[in-house]
Each structure stands twice: as structure tokens, then as C-alpha cells.
PDB file of C-alpha atoms in Angstrom:
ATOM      1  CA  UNK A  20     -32.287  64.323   2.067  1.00  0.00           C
ATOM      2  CA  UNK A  21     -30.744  61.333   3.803  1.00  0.00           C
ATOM      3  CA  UNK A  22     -31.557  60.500   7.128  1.00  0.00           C
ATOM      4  CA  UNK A  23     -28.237  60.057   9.103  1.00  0.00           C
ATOM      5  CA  UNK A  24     -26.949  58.919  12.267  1.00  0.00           C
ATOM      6  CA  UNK A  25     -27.160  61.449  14.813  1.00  0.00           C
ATOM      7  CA  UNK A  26     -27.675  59.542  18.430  1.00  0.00           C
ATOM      8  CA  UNK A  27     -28.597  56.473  20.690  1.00  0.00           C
ATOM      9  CA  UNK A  28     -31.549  55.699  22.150  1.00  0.00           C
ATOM     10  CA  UNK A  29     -31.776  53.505  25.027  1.00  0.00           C
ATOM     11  CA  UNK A  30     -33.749  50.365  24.223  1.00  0.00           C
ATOM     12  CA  UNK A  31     -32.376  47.531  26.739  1.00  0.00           C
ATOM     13  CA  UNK A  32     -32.353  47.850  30.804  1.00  0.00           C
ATOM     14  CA  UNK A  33     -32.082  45.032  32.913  1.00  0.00           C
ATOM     15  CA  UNK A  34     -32.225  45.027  36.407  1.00  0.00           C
ATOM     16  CA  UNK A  35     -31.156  42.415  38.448  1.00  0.00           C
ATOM     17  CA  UNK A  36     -29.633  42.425  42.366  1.00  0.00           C
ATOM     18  CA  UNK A  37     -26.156  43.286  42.008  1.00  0.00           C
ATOM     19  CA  UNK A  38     -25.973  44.256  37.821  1.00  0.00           C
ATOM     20  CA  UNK A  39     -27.385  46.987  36.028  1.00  0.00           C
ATOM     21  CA  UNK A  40     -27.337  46.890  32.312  1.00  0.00           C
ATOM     22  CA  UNK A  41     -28.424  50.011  30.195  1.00  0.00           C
ATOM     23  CA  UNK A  42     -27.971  48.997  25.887  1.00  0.00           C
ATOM     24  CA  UNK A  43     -28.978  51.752  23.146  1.00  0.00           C
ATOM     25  CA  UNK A  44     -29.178  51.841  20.089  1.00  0.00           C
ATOM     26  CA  UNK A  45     -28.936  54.446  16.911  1.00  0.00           C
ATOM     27  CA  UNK A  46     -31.646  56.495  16.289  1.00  0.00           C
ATOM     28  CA  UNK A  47     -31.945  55.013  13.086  1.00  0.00           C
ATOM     29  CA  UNK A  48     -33.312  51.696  13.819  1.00  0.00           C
ATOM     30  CA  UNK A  49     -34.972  52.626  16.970  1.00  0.00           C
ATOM     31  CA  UNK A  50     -37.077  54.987  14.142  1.00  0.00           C
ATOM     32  CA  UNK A  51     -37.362  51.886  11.915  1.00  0.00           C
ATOM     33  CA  UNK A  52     -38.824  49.593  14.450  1.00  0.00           C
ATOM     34  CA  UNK A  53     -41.383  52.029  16.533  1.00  0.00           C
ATOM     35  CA  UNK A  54     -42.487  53.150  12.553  1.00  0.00           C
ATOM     36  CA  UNK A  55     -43.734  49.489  12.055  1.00  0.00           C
ATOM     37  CA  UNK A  56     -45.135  49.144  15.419  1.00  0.00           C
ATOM     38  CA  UNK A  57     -43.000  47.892  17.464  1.00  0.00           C
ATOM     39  CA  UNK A  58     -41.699  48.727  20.336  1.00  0.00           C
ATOM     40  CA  UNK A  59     -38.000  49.781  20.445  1.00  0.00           C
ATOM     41  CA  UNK A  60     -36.829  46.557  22.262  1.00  0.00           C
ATOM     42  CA  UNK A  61     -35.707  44.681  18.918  1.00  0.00           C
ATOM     43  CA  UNK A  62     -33.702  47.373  17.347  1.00  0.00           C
ATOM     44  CA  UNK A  63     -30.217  46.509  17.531  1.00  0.00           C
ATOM     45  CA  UNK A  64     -28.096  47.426  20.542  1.00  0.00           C
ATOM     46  CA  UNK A  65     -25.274  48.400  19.358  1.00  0.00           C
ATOM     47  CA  UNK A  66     -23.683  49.390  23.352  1.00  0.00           C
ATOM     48  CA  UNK A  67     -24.826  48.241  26.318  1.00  0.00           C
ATOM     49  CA  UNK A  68     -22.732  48.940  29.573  1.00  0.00           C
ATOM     50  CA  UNK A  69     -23.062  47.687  32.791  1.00  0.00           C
ATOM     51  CA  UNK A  70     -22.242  48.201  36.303  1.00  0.00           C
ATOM     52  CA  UNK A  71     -21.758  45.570  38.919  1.00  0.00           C
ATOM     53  CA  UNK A  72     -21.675  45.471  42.857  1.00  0.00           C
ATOM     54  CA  UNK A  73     -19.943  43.124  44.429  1.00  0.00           C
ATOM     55  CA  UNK A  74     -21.865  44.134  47.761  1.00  0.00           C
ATOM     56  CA  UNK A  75     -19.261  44.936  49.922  1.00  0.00           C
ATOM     57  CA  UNK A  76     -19.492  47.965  50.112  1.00  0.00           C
ATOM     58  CA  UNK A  77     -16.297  49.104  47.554  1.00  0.00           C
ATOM     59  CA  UNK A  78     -15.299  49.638  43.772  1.00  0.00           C
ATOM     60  CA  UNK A  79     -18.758  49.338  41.831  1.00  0.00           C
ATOM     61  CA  UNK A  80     -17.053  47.539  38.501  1.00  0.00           C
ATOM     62  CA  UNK A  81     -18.459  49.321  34.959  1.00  0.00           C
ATOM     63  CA  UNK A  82     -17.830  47.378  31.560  1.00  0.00           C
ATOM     64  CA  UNK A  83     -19.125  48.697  28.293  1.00  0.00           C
ATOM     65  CA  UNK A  84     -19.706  46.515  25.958  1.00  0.00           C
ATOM     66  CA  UNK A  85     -20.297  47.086  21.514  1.00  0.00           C
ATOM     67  CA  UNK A  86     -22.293  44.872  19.518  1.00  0.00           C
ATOM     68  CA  UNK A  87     -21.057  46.291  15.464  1.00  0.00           C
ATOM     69  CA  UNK A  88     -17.828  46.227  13.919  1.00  0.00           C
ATOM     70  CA  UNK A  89     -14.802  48.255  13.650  1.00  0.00           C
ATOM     71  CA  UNK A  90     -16.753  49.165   9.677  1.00  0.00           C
ATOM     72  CA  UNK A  91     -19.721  50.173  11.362  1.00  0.00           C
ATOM     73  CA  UNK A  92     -20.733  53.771  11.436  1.00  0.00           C
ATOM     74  CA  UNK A  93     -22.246  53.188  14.238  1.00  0.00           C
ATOM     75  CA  UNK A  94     -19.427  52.283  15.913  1.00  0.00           C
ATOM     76  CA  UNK A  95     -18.320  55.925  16.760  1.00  0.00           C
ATOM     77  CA  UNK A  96     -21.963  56.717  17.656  1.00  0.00           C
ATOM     78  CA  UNK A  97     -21.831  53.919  20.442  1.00  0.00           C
ATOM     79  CA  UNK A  98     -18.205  54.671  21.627  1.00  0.00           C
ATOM     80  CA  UNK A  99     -18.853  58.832  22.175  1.00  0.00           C
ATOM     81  CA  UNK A 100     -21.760  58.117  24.230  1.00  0.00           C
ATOM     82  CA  UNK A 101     -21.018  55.914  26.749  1.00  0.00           C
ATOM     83  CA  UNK A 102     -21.086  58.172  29.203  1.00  0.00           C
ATOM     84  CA  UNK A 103     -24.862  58.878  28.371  1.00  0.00           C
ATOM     85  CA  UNK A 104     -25.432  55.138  28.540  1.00  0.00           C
ATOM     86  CA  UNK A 105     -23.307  55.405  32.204  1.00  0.00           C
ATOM     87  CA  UNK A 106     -25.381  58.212  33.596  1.00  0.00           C
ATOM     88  CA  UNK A 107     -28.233  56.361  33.157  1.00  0.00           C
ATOM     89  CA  UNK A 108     -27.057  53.360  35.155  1.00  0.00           C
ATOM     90  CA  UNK A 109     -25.435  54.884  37.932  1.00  0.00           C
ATOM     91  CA  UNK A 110     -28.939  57.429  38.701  1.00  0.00           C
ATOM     92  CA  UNK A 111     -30.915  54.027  38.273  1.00  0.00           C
ATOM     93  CA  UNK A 112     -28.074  52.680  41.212  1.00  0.00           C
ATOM     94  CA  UNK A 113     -28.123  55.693  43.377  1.00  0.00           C
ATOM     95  CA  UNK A 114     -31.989  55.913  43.609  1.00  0.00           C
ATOM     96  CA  UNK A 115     -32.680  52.633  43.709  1.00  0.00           C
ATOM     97  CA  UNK A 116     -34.911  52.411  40.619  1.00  0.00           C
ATOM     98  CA  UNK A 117     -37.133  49.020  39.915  1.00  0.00           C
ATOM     99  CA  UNK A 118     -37.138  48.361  36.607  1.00  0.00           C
ATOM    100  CA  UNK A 119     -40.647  49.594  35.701  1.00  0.00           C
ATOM    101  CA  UNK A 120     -39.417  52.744  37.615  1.00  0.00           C
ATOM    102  CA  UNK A 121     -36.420  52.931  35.424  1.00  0.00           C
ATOM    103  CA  UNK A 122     -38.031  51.807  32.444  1.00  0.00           C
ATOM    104  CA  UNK A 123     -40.702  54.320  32.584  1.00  0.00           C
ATOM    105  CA  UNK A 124     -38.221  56.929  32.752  1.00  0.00           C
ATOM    106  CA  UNK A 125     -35.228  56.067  30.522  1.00  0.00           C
ATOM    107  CA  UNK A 126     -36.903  53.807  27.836  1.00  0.00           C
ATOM    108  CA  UNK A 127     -36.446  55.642  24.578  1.00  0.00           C
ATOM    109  CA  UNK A 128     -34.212  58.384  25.903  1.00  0.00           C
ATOM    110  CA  UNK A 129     -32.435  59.724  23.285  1.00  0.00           C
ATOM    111  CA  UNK A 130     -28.849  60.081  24.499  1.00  0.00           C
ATOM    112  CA  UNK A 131     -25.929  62.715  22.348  1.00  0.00           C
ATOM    113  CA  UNK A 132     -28.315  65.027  20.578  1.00  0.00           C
ATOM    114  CA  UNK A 133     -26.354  67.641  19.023  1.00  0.00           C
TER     115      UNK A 133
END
């Protein structure tokens, strides 16, 4: 049997004063790289979103951004689970989160599990 694509795993956060970036990638390479040793943070990203403040006090900006091409199977994979990726973000926002914090707790989440 074939493994297949089935959902993302977050491998990137970055936390910085006003952005908060949460990136995932498939469950296929996150499998790949953690099987060799490594630790999840080189797999591809294939989406990352990101929210922004612009500290004053209003309209907390979100962007989602996809790193493979309109070919890619993953493609589809990224795009249906944004909001997964979003959710993420906007609880490590709302409480505040430092990035071990955040890290410890959403670092190889897996995100769309059927």
C-alpha cells in the first residue's frame, strides 16, 4: 500500500512582537524527516499564515501564504486547512504564548485528520 497525503503538520512558528507566523507541512515529509532523525523543522512548508497587529488596538490583519504549485497535490492539502493553521495562531495571540510555550504545545500538531 501507498502511503498518501492525508494532513499538515505544523513545523514553523515564529514569534515576534506584533507577527505571528504558524507554517505546516504534509504529513508526508514531516514522516520523512523525523524517520532520519531530524527534527520536523526542514520538511517543507508548504502554508504558513500569519497574523499581524498593528497595535492599535483594531483589525488584527491574517495573510496565508503557499509555498507548492498549482500541480502540487499538496496544494489542496495546504488550502483546506488553513483554518487549522489559523486556530493555532490566534490561541497563541489570545493567551499570549512565548514561543517555547507555543512551541511546546503546537510543534508537530497534526492539523485535518480525517
Amino acid at each position: 500500500m501507498s502511503e498518501t497525503l492525508t494532513h499538515l503538520v505544523v513545523n514553523w512558528i515564529d514569534i515576534d512582537k506584533n507577527v505571528i507566523l504558524v507554517g505546516g507541512t504534509d504529513n508526508l515529509r514531516w514522516k520523512w524527516d523525523t524517520e532520519i532523525g531530524m527534527s520536523g523543522d526542514d520538511a517543507k512548508t508548504i502554508a504558513i499564515v500569519t497574523l499581524t497587529d498593528n497595535g492599535k488596538g483594531y483589525a488584527v490583519s491574517e495573510r496565508a501564504e503557499f509555498f507548492c504549485s498549482m500541480e502540487e497535490p499538496t496544494r489542496f492539502l495546504a488550502m483546506s486547512n488553513l483554518t487549522g493553521l489559523f486556530e493555532i495562531a490566534w490561541i497563541i495571540k489570545k493567551e499570549k504564548l512565548t514561543y517555547d510555550m507555543a512551541r511546546e504545545r503546537f510543534f508537530g500538531k497534526s492539523i485535518g485528520l480525517p
